[in-house]
XYZ file of C-alpha atoms in Angstrom:
228
model
C 123.484 -93.422 -6.958
C 127.043 -92.036 -6.835
C 125.646 -88.530 -6.337
C 123.537 -89.730 -3.457
C 126.523 -91.396 -1.788
C 128.593 -88.254 -2.236
C 125.842 -86.154 -0.613
C 125.681 -88.591 2.326
C 129.465 -88.381 2.778
C 129.269 -84.616 2.670
C 126.706 -84.687 5.479
C 129.058 -86.802 7.578
C 131.895 -84.279 7.113
C 129.801 -81.278 8.141
C 130.129 -80.301 11.858
C 127.154 -81.148 14.005
C 125.291 -78.151 15.332
C 125.262 -77.788 19.079
C 121.954 -77.586 20.839
C 120.964 -74.093 21.939
C 121.615 -73.542 25.641
C 118.520 -73.497 27.799
C 116.136 -74.511 25.003
C 113.045 -76.462 26.014
C 111.689 -79.384 24.068
C 108.462 -78.956 22.213
C 105.205 -80.526 23.329
C 105.272 -82.969 20.445
C 107.950 -85.232 19.069
C 111.454 -83.899 19.680
C 113.331 -82.749 16.623
C 116.911 -81.864 15.844
C 116.618 -78.208 16.815
C 114.654 -78.564 20.033
C 117.795 -78.631 22.181
C 119.051 -80.931 24.906
C 116.544 -81.950 27.603
C 116.921 -80.256 30.973
C 118.013 -82.274 33.965
C 115.711 -82.489 36.966
C 118.232 -80.993 39.383
C 118.691 -77.947 37.114
C 114.955 -77.366 37.097
C 114.819 -77.628 40.915
C 117.781 -75.259 41.307
C 116.173 -72.678 39.040
C 112.893 -72.798 40.955
C 112.617 -70.129 43.702
C 112.929 -71.516 47.224
C 110.069 -70.747 49.618
C 110.808 -68.220 52.388
C 111.616 -69.415 55.892
C 108.346 -68.213 57.341
C 106.472 -70.484 54.910
C 108.728 -73.443 55.659
C 108.607 -74.100 59.440
C 110.428 -77.418 59.118
C 113.432 -75.749 57.514
C 113.384 -72.974 60.111
C 113.320 -75.566 62.894
C 116.309 -77.350 61.394
C 118.249 -74.085 61.210
C 117.368 -73.295 64.825
C 118.561 -76.702 66.015
C 121.791 -76.290 64.066
C 122.380 -72.847 65.650
C 121.794 -74.225 69.142
C 124.154 -77.106 68.435
C 126.854 -74.629 67.365
C 126.314 -72.599 70.539
C 126.659 -75.715 72.659
C 129.804 -76.754 70.789
C 131.305 -73.291 71.396
C 130.299 -73.508 75.086
C 128.070 -70.460 74.859
C 125.468 -70.447 77.667
C 122.076 -71.014 76.117
C 118.765 -69.654 77.331
C 117.342 -71.324 80.406
C 113.742 -72.246 80.834
C 111.659 -71.841 83.993
C 112.418 -74.547 86.525
C 115.420 -75.979 84.670
C 118.987 -76.121 85.854
C 120.924 -76.679 82.672
C 120.600 -75.454 79.087
C 117.522 -76.304 77.119
C 117.445 -79.590 75.245
C 117.750 -79.502 71.483
C 114.858 -81.837 70.845
C 111.352 -80.444 70.600
C 108.694 -81.503 73.066
C 104.926 -81.358 73.118
C 104.981 -77.707 74.224
C 107.523 -76.794 71.550
C 106.537 -78.556 68.308
C 108.784 -76.493 66.046
C 111.820 -76.388 68.395
C 112.028 -72.564 68.392
C 111.329 -71.860 72.070
C 115.001 -71.014 72.889
C 115.122 -68.483 70.060
C 111.863 -66.890 71.169
C 113.297 -66.329 74.658
C 116.316 -64.493 73.292
C 116.209 -60.711 73.125
C 118.277 -58.549 70.762
C 121.033 -56.630 72.530
C 121.154 -52.840 72.158
C 124.836 -52.601 73.138
C 124.086 -50.863 76.467
C 125.321 -53.715 78.645
C 128.216 -52.694 80.856
C 131.469 -54.652 80.630
C 132.424 -57.033 83.381
C 134.364 -55.594 86.298
C 136.562 -57.336 88.870
C 134.844 -58.283 92.088
C 135.628 -56.440 95.287
C 135.797 -52.954 93.759
C 133.034 -50.448 94.545
C 130.898 -49.447 91.593
C 130.447 -45.740 90.978
C 126.884 -44.642 90.064
C 128.199 -43.283 86.749
C 129.769 -46.652 85.884
C 133.425 -46.205 86.918
C 135.431 -47.492 89.866
C 137.119 -45.224 92.438
C 139.767 -45.926 95.030
C 139.289 -45.273 98.713
C 139.402 -41.618 99.867
C 141.978 -42.571 102.499
C 144.547 -43.314 99.791
C 143.853 -39.983 98.103
C 144.231 -38.065 101.346
C 147.437 -39.943 102.226
C 149.080 -39.251 98.858
C 148.000 -35.614 98.691
C 149.025 -35.021 102.318
C 152.465 -36.499 101.715
C 153.004 -34.303 98.661
C 151.819 -31.192 100.511
C 154.095 -31.839 103.516
C 157.085 -32.457 101.247
C 156.454 -29.227 99.323
C 156.012 -27.238 102.545
C 159.325 -28.609 103.833
C 161.086 -27.381 100.685
C 159.588 -23.923 101.181
C 160.385 -23.721 104.897
C 164.016 -24.775 104.517
C 164.677 -22.016 101.947
C 167.979 -23.477 100.820
C 167.798 -22.804 97.066
C 165.374 -21.119 94.741
C 164.965 -24.231 92.578
C 163.997 -26.281 95.653
C 161.441 -23.632 96.612
C 159.889 -23.721 93.126
C 159.707 -27.515 93.263
C 158.079 -27.368 96.709
C 155.466 -24.908 95.473
C 154.676 -27.191 92.519
C 154.245 -30.167 94.845
C 151.791 -28.255 97.043
C 149.720 -27.172 94.031
C 149.632 -30.737 92.693
C 148.528 -32.074 96.089
C 145.578 -29.687 96.144
C 144.764 -30.452 92.516
C 144.677 -34.202 93.248
C 141.874 -33.703 95.772
C 139.949 -31.505 93.341
C 140.127 -34.125 90.590
C 139.114 -36.974 92.914
C 136.014 -35.345 94.339
C 134.973 -33.919 90.974
C 135.114 -37.415 89.478
C 133.296 -38.895 92.486
C 130.362 -36.508 92.133
C 130.444 -36.363 88.344
C 130.927 -32.591 88.398
C 132.272 -31.130 85.162
C 132.918 -27.750 86.817
C 135.373 -29.359 89.247
C 137.313 -30.898 86.371
C 137.420 -27.492 84.671
C 138.847 -25.968 87.858
C 141.492 -28.711 87.929
C 142.546 -27.829 84.381
C 142.827 -24.161 85.362
C 145.009 -25.079 88.356
C 147.281 -27.132 86.098
C 147.614 -24.192 83.705
C 148.438 -21.812 86.581
C 151.060 -24.222 87.954
C 152.677 -24.521 84.529
C 152.810 -20.722 84.160
C 154.288 -20.364 87.646
C 156.973 -22.953 86.857
C 157.898 -21.192 83.610
C 158.176 -17.779 85.270
C 160.117 -19.102 88.272
C 162.605 -21.064 86.182
C 163.168 -18.112 83.859
C 163.997 -15.875 86.850
C 166.370 -18.478 88.291
C 168.161 -18.854 84.945
C 168.493 -15.062 84.706
C 170.125 -14.997 88.152
C 172.535 -17.777 87.231
C 173.575 -16.033 84.015
C 174.268 -12.792 85.878
C 176.674 -14.611 88.233
C 174.410 -13.955 91.172
C 174.006 -16.501 93.933
C 170.969 -18.746 93.624
C 170.863 -19.343 97.382
C 168.223 -17.419 99.323
C 170.373 -16.538 102.333
C 172.859 -14.655 100.133
C 170.255 -13.051 97.904
C 168.881 -9.860 99.455
C 166.917 -8.252 96.662
C 166.029 -8.880 93.049
C 167.449 -6.254 90.705
C 168.992 -6.183 87.335
C-alpha cells in the first residue's frame, strides 16, 4: 500500500507530456498520445480554396466591390447602350452574375495620348505648334536687328553680334518647318548651322581680342587692314 501511494505521488510530480502538434485522433477511442483535436476553423483554413472561375458568386462579389471603390473614388465607370449615367451595381435579368461592366472594359496598351489644352492645333505627329506668323515675326525682327548692326559698322564686336543674330533668325525658320513636316534632315541642317555659328563666333572674338591686345583700334573706320 505505501509503495502504491508513493508511485501515485511520483506520477503526479512528473511533467505532463504535451500533445504532438498537428496530430489527428485515431478512428477508435482517443488515447493519451493521440494529440489534441483539431478545431473546425483550422481545418477549413487548411483546405484549398476553389479558384475564382469555379466560384461565380465570389467573383461577382469582388466585381461589385471593385465597382463600389471606383464610384467612391469618382472614377467614370463604363456606360451601357442607351444609358446616361454609370451602370448600376445591382445585377439584373440580363446580367445575373453582375460582371457586365467588367466585360465591357478593355485592357489599355499605354498608347493613349495625354490630354492637351483646348484651342491649340494638333500636329499629325502628336505635338502642338505655334502659328507661322509668330515665327516669321520673331525671325524677321532678329534678322533686321542683325543687318542694322552690320550696316552701321561702328565696332567689330557689334558686327559679330549682328552676324550671329542673322544666322539665328535663319536657323529659327529651319527648325520650325523641319518640326512641322517631321523632317529629320532639316533638324540635322539646323545643328550644322548652330555649329558653324559657334565656330564663326569663336574665330571673330579671337581676332578682336588679338587687335585689342596689340593696341590697335577696334573701330572699323580707323582700321584699314588686318596685319600683324
